[in-house]
Coordinates of C-alpha atoms in Angstrom, one line a residue:
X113 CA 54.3 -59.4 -71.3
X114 CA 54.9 -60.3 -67.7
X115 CA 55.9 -63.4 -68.8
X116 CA 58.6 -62.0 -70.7
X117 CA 59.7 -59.8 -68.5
X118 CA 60.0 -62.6 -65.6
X119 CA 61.7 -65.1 -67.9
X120 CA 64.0 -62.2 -69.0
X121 CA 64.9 -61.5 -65.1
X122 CA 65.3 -65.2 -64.5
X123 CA 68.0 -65.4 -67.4
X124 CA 69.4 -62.7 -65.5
X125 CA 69.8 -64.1 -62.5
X126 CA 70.8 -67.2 -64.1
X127 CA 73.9 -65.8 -65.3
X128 CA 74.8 -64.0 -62.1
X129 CA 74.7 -66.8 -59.7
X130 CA 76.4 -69.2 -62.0
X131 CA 79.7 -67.0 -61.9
X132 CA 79.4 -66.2 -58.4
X133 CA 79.4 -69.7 -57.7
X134 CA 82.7 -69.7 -60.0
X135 CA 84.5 -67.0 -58.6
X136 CA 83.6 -68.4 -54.8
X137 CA 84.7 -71.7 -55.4
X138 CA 87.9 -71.0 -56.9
X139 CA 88.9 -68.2 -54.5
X140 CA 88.2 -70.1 -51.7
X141 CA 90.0 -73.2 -53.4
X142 CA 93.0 -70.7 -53.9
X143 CA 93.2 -69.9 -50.2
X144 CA 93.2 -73.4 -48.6
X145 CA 95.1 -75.0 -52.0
X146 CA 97.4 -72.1 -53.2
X147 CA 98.8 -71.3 -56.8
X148 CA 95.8 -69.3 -57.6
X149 CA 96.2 -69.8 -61.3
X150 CA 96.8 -73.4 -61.1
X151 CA 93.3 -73.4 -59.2
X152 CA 91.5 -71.2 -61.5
X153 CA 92.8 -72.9 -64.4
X154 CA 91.7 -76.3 -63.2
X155 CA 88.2 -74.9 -61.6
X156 CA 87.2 -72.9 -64.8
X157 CA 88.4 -76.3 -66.8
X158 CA 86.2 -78.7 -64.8
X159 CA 82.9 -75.7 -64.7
X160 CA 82.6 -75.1 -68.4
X161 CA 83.3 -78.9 -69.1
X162 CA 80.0 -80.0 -66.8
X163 CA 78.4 -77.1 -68.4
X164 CA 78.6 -78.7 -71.5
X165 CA 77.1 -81.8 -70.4
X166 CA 74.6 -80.2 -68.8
X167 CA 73.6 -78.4 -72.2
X168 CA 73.6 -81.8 -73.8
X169 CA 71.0 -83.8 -70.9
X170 CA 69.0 -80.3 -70.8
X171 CA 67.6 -82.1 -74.7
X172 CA 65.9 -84.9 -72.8
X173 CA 63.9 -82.1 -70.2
X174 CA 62.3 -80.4 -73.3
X175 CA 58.7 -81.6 -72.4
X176 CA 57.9 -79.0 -69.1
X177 CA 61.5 -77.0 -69.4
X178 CA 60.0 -74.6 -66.9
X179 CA 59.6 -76.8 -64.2
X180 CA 62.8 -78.7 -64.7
X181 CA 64.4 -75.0 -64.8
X182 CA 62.4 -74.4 -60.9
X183 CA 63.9 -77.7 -60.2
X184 CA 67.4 -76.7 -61.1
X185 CA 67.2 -73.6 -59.4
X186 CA 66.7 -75.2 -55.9
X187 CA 68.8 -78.1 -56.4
X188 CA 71.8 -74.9 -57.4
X189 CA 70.8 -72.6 -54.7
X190 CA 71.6 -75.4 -52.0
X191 CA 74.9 -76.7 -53.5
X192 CA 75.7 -73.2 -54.3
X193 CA 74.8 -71.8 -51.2
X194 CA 76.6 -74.7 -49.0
X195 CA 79.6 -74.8 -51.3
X196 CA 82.1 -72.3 -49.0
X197 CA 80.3 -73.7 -45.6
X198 CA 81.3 -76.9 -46.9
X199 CA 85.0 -75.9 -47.7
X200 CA 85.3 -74.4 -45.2
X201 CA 84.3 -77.7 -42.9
X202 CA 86.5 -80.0 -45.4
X203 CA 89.5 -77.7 -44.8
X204 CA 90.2 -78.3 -40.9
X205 CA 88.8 -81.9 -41.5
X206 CA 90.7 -83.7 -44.6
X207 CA 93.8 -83.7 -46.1
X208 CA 94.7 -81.5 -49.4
X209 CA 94.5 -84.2 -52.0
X210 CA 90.9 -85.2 -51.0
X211 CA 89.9 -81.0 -50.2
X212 CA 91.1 -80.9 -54.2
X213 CA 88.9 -83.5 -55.4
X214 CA 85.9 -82.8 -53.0
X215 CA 86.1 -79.3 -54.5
X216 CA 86.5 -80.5 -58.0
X217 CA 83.3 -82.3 -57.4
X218 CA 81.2 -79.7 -56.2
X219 CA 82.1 -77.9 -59.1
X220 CA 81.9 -80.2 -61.7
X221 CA 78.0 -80.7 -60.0
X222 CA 77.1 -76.5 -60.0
X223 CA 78.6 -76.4 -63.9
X224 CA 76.6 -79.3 -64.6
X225 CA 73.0 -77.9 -63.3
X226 CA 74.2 -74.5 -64.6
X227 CA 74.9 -75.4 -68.2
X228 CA 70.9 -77.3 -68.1
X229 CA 70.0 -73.3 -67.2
X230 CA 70.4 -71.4 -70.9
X231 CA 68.6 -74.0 -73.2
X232 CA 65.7 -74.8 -70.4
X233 CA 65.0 -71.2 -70.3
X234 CA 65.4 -70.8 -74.7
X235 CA 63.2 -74.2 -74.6
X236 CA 60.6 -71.8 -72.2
X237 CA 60.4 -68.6 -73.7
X238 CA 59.4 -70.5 -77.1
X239 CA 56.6 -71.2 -75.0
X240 CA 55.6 -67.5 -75.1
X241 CA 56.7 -66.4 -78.2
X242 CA 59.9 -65.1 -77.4
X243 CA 61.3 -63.3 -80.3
X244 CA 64.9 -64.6 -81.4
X245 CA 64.7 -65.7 -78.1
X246 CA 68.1 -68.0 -78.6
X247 CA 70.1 -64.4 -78.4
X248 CA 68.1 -62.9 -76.0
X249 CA 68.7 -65.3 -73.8
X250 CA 72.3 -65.5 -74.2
X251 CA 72.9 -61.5 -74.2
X252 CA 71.1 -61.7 -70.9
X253 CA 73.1 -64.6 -69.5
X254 CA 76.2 -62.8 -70.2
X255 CA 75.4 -59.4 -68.4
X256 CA 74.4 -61.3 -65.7
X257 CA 78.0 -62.8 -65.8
X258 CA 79.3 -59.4 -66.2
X259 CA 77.7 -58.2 -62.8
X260 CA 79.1 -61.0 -61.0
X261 CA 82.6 -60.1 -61.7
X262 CA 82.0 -56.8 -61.2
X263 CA 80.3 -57.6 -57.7
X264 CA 82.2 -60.2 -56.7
X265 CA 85.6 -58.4 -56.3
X266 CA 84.4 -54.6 -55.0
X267 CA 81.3 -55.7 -52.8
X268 CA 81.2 -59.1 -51.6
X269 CA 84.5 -60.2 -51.5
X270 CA 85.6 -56.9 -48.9
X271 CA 81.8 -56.4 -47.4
X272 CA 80.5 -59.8 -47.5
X273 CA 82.7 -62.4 -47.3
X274 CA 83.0 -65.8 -49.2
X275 CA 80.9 -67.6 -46.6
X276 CA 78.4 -65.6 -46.7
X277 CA 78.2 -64.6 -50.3
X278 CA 77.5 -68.1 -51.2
X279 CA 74.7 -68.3 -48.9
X280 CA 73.0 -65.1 -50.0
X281 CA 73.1 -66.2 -53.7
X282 CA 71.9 -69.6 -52.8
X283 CA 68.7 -68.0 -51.6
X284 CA 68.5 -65.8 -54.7
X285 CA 68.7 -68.5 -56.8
X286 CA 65.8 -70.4 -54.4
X287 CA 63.9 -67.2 -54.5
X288 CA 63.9 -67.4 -58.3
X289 CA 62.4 -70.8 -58.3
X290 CA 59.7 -70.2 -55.8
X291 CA 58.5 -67.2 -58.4
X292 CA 58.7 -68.9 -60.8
X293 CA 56.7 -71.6 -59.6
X294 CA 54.1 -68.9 -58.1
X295 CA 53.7 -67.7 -61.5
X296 CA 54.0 -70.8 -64.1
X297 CA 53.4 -73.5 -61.9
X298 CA 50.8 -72.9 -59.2
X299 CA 49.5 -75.8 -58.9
X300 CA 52.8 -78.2 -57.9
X301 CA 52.7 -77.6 -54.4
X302 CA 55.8 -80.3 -54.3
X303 CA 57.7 -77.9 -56.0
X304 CA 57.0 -75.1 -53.6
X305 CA 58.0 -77.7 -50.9
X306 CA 61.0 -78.4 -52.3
X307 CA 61.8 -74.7 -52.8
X308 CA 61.2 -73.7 -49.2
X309 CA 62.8 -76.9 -47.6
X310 CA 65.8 -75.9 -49.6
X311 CA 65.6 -72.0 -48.6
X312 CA 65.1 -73.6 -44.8
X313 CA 68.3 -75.2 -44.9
X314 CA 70.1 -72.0 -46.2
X315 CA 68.8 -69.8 -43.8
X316 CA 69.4 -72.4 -40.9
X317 CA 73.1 -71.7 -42.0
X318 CA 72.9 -68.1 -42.6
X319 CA 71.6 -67.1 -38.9
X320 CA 74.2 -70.1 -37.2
X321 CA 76.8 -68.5 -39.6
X322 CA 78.5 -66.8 -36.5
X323 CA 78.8 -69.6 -34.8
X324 CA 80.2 -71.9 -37.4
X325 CA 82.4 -69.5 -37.8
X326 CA 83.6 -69.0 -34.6
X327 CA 84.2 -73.1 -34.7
X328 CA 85.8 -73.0 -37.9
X329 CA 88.7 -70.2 -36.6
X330 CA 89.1 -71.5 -33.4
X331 CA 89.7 -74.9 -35.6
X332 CA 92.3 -72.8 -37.6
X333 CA 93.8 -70.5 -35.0
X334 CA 93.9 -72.1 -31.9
X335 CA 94.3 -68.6 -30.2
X336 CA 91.2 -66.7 -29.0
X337 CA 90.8 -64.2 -32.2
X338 CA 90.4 -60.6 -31.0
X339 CA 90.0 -59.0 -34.8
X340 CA 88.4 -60.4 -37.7
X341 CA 88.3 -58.5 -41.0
X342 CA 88.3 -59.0 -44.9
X343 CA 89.9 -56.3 -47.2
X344 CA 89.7 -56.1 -50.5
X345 CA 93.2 -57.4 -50.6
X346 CA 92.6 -59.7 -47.8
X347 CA 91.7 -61.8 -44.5
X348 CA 93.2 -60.5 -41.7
X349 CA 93.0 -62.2 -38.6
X350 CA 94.4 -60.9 -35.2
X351 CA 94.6 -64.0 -32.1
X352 CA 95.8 -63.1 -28.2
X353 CA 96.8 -66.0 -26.0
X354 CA 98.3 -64.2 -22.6
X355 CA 100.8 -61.3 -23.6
X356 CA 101.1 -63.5 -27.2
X357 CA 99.5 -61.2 -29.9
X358 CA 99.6 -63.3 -34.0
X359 CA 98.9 -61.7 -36.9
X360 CA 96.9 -63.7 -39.4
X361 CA 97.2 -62.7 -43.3
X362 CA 94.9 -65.2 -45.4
X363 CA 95.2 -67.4 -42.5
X364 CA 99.3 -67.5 -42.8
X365 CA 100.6 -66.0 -40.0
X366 CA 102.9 -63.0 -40.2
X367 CA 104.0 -62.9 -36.4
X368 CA 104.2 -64.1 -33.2
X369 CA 105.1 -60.8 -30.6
X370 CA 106.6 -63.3 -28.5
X371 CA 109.4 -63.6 -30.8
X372 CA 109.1 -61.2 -33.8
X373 CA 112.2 -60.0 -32.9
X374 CA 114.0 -62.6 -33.5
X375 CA 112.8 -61.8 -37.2
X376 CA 113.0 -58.3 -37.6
X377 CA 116.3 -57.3 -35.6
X378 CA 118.4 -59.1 -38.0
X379 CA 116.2 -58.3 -41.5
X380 CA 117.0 -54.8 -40.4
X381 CA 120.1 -53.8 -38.4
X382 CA 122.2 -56.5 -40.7
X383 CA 122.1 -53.7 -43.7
X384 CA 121.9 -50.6 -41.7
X385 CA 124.9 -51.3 -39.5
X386 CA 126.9 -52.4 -42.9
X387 CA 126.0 -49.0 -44.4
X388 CA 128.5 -45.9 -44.0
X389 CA 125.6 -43.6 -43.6
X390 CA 121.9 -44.5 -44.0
X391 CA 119.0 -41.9 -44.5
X392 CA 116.4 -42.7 -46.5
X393 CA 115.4 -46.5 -45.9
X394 CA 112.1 -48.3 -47.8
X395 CA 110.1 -51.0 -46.3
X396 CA 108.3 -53.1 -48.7
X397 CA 105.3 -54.8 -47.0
X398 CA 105.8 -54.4 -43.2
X399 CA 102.6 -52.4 -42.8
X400 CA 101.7 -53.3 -39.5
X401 CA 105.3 -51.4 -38.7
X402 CA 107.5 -53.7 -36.6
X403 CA 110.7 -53.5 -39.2
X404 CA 110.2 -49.1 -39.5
X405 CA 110.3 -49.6 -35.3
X406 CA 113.8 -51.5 -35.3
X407 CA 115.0 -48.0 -38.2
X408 CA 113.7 -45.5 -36.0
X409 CA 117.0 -46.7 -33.6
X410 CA 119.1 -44.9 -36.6
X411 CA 119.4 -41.3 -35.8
X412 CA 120.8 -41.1 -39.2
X413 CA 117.8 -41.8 -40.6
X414 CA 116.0 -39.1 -42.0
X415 CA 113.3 -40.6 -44.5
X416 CA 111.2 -44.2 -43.7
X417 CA 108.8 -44.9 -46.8
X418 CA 106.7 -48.0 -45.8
X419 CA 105.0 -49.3 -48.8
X420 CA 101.7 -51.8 -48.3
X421 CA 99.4 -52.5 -50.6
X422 CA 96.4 -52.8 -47.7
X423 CA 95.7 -49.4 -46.2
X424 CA 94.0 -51.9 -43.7
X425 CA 97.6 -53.0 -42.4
X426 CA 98.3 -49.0 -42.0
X427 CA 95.0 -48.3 -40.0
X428 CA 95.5 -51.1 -37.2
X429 CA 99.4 -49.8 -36.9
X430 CA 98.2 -46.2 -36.3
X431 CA 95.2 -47.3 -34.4
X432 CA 95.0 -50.8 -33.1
X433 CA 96.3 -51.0 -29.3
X434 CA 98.2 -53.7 -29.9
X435 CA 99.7 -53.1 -32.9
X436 CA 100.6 -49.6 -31.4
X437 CA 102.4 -51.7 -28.4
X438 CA 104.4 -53.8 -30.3
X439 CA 105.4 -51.1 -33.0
X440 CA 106.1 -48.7 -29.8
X441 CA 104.2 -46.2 -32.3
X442 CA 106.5 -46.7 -35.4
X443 CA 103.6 -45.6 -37.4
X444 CA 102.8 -42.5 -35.8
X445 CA 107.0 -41.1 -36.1
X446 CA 107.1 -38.4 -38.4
X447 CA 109.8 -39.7 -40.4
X448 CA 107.9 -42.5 -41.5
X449 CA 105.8 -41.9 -44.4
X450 CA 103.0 -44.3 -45.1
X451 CA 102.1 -45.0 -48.9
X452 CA 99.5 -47.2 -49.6
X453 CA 100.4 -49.3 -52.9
X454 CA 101.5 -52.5 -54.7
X455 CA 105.0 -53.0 -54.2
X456 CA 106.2 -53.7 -57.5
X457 CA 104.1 -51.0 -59.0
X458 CA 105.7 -48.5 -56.3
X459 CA 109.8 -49.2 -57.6
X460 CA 108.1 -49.3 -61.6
X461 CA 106.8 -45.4 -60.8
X462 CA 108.3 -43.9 -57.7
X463 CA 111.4 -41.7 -58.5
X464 CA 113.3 -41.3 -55.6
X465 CA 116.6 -43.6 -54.9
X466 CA 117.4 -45.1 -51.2
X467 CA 120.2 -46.0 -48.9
X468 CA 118.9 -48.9 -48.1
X469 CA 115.5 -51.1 -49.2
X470 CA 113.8 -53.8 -46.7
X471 CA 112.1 -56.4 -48.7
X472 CA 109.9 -57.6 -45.4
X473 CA 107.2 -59.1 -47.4
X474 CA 105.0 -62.7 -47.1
X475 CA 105.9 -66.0 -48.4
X476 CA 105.2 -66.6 -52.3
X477 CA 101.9 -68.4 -51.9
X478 CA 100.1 -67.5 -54.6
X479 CA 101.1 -65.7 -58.1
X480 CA 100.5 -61.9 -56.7
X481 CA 103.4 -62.3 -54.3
X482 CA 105.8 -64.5 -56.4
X483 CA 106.2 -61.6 -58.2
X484 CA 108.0 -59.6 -55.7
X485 CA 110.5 -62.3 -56.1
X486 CA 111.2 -62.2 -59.4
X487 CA 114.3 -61.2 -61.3
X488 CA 112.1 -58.1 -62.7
X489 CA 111.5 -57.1 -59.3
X490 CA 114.8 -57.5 -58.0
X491 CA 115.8 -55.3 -60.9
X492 CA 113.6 -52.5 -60.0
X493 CA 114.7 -53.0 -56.4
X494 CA 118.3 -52.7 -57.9
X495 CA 117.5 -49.5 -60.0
X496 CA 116.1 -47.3 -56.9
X497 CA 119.3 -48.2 -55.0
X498 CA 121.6 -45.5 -54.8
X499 CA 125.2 -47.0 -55.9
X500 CA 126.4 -47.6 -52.3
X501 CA 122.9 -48.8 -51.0
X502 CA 122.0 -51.7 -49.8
X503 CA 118.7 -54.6 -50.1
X504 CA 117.4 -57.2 -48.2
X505 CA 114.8 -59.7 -48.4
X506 CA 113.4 -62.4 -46.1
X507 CA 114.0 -65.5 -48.2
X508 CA 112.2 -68.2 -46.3
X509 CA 112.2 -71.0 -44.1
X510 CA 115.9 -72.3 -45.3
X511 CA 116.0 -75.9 -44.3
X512 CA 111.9 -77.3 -44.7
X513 CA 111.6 -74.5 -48.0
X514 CA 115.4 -75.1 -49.2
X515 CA 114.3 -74.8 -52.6
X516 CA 112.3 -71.6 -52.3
X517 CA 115.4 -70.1 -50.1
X518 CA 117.6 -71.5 -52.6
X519 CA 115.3 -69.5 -55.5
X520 CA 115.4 -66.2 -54.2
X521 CA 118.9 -66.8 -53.8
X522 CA 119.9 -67.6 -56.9
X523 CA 117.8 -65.1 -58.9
X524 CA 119.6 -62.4 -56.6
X525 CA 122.5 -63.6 -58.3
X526 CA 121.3 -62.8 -61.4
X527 CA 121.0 -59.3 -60.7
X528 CA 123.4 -58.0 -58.0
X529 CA 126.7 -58.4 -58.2
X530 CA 127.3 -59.1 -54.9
X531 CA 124.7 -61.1 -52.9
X532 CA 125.3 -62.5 -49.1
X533 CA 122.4 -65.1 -47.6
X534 CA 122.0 -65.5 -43.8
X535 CA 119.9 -66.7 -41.3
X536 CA 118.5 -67.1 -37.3
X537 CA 116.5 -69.3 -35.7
X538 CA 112.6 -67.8 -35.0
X539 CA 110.8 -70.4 -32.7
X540 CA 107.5 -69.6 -34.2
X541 CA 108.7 -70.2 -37.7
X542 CA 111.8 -72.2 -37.8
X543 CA 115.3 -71.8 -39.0
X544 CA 114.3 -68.5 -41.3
X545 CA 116.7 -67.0 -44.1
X546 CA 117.8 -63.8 -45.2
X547 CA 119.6 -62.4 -48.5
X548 CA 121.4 -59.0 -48.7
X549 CA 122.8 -58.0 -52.4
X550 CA 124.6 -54.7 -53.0
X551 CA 126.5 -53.7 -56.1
X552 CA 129.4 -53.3 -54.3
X553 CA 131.4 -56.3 -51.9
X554 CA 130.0 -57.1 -48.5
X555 CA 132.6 -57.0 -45.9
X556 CA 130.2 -58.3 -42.6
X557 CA 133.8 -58.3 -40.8
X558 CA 133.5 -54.0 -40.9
X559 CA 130.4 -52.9 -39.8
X560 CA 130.2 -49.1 -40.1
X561 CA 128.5 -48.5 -36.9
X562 CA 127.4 -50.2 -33.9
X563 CA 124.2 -52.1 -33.5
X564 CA 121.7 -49.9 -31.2
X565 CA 122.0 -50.8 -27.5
X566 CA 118.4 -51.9 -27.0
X567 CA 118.1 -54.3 -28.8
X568 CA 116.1 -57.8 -27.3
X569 CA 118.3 -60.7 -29.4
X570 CA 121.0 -59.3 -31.9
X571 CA 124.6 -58.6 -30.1
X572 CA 127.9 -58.9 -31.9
X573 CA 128.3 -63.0 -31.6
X574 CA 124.7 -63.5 -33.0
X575 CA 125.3 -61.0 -35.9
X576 CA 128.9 -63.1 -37.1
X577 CA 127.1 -66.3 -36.1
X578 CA 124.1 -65.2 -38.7
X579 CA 126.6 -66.0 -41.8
X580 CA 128.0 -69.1 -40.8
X581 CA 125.5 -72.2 -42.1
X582 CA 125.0 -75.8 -40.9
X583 CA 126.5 -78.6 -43.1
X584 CA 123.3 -79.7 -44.0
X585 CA 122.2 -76.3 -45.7
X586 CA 123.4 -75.6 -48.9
X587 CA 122.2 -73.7 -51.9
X588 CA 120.0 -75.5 -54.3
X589 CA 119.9 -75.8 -58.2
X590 CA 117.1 -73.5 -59.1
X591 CA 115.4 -72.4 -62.0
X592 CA 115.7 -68.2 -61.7
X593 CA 112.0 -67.3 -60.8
X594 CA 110.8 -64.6 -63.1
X595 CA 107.6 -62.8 -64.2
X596 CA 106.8 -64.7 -67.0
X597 CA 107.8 -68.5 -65.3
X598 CA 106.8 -67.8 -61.4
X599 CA 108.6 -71.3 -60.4
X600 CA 108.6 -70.3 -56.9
X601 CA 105.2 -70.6 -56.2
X602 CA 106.0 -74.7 -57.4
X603 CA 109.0 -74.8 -55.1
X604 CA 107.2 -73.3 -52.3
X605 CA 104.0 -76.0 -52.7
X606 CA 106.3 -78.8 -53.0
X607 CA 108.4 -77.9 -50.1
X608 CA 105.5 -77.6 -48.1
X609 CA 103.9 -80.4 -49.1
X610 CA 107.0 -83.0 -48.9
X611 CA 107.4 -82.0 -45.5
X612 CA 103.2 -81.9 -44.8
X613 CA 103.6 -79.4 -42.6
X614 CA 100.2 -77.1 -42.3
X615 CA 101.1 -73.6 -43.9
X616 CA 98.8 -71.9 -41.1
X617 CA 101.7 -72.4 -38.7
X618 CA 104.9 -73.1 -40.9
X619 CA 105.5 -70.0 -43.1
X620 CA 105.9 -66.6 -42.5

């Protein structure tokens, strides 16, 4: 019976770890590579396709299946367990092509011991007199995959971490070995060897883990890092060189203090100065509150609705000293109203109609956010207007991402009537563009009202200069990016990517 039962928990555990592995690898794929279901896609493809080799080889271990399976398990934990450390490493070390194929390989190696897993342990339990033991074992391999999906996105993604996720399961899967071994195999005192020289060299990483850390971000950053944390939703690093204070989003960063302005003066005061009489103004993204500080200069403005999906974002705004300094306490005005949600689910369900809508939200790098620049979403956008209102987005870096400015251009186009690009120069981003669309025509000759006097870049000159474009920057031929074909993800990788410029430092 206790046979059973441990063969049954090893199954189990068999199931669990294999996912995890899964889900780590291509997450942490997704953040260095981007396009998330590209990643996935290829990663699942690669996982289930060494699986089934493994499956097949797993016919020539049939002899002692039990201690090929003790084998397997500390020959998994370590590549498991090392597989993020080892990404991690390969990231600020080797180029994209050979990151892809180096994670392709470890992969291809975890599927491959993983799919020698299920028939060692049917091959086992016949050993025992395992009853239908074919779909025991499967049933129990799957609920163990169940569990890992379950864990992986509500426990050890937000509370863990990637890094150290893998390392923890690595050891489970060790651990499993080493009781099996204790239990079936007492007397193979190499095998326990193995076991504990394999747990030795996962621990060793686990209790440096801080410190490699600490390398790898100071790697990636540059900056001394003054807040570290993972979300459910994601990474958000905070760096402080002098009076210079960057955020980091999934290691992109969203701002430099020293010249945010530069950013959000014109995102902002462009549509608020061309509307006759703004009051109710939404923010998409912005949690962190720098664009609702620039519409607090509107006395006019009655009602600021600042939508994030990452209550997070909210908390440091509120809270955070030095979010609170650069937002002058944005967060904390009473006529800004802080609502935790998706974006694009927020214009689907929310009611209300505005003056004027801020579309201040990251680069499309993955699927998640080329959403919120999709014709659909624009048509939401469109559709809580009220008919004199106003939108804007941030469209991009407009000469090294041409074709993703020239995307969110053109699928404006397909939806507002009237649509007007511009664009300023941000030192820590580059020559960065703007769209505003309206139902109505824009006449930037006739602003309605004066820009605010405190103001640290935008005067009258910069505002007119903001329409006028170089020679060299023109509006693409795109493909209109939609729900159902996200083709600016594609534009923004290959734009990135022709001009190999790192997307730590070059985006938004």
């Amino acid at each position: 019976m206790r046979k059973k039962i441990l063969l049954s928990f090893a199954v189990f555990v068999a199931g669990l770890c294999s996912i995890v592995y899964e889900l780590l690898v291509s997450t942490t794929a997704t953040y260095f590579l981007g396009d998330g279901v590209r990643q996935f896609s290829i990663i699942i493809g690669i996982y289930l396709f060494s699986m089934g080799i493994g499956a097949f080889l797993s016919k020539f271990l049939t002899k002692m299946p039990l201690r090929f399976f003790v084998h397997i398990e500390f020959l998994l934990g370590l590549i498991g367990g090392i597989s993020v450390p080892l990404l991690y490493f390969l990231f600020v070390n080797v180029n994209s092509i050979t990151l892809q194929i180096l994670c392709l390989v470890i992969i291809f190696i975890i599927g491959l011991l993983t799919g020698m897993e299920v028939p060692l342990l049917t091959f086992a339990s016949n050993e025992v007199d395992f009853k239908n033991n074919l779909s025991n074992v499967l049933s129990l391999d799957y609920i163990g995959g169940l569990l890992a999906t379950l864990l992986f996105p509500f426990i050890l993604l937000p509370f863990v971490g990637l890094f150290y996720s893998s390392l923890i399961f690595g050891i489970f899967n060790i651990v499993l070995g080493l009781v099996l071994n204790h239990f079936f195999l007492k007397k193979s005192k190499k095998t326990l060897f193995l076991g504990l020289l394999s747990m030795t060299v996962l621990f060793a990483i686990v209790f440096s883990g801080g410190r490699l850390l600490k390398i790898w971000d100071d790697a990636i950053y540059k900056n001394p890092i003054v807040l570290n944390t993972q979300t459910p939703y994601q990474k958000i690093v905070v760096t402080k060189k002098q009076e210079d204070i960057r955020l980091y989003l999934n290691r992109v960063i969203q701002f430099s203090s020293a010249d945010e302005y530069r950013y959000h003066e014109p995102l902002v005061h462009v549509p608020l100065t061309l509307h006759k009489n703004p009051k109710s103004v939404l923010i998409l993204g912005g949690g962190e509150n720098l664009a609702s500080r620039e519409v607090l200069k509107y006395p006019s403005v009655e009602k600021i609705d600042v939508v994030d999906i990452d209550s997070t974002m909210f908390h440091l705004a509120k809270n955070n000293s030095f979010f609170k300094e650069i937002n002058q306490g944005a967060a904390l005005n009473k006529r800004v109203n802080l609502i935790t949600e998706d974006a694009f689910t927020f214009l689907y369900n929310y009611p209300n109609s505005y003056d004027v809508i801020i579309a201040d939200l990251p680069d499309p790098v993955n699927e998640a956010i080329a959403r919120l620049y999709s014709r659909q979403f624009f048509l939401l956008a469109k559709a809580k207007l009220k008919e004199d209102g106003l939108f804007v987005t941030q469209s991009g870096e407009i000469y090294f991402s041409n074709s993703v400015f020239s995307c969110i251009n053109n699928t404006l186009k397909d939806v507002f009537e009237y649509k007007l690009p511009y664009h300023n120069y941000i030192p820590s981003f580059g020559d960065w563009g703007f769209v505003l669309a309206s139902r109505n025509p824009i006449d930037i000759t006739v602003k309605k009202r004066n820009l605010p006097q405190n103001l640290q870049f935008l005067t009258d000159e910069q505002y007119q200069m903001a329409f006028l474009f170089p020679k060299d920057i023109e509006i693409a031929q795109t493909q209109k990016n939609t729900l159902d074909s996200p083709v600016i993800l594609n534009y923004f990788l290959e734009d990135w990517n022709k001009w190999k410029t790192d997307l730590q430092s070059g985006t938004k």
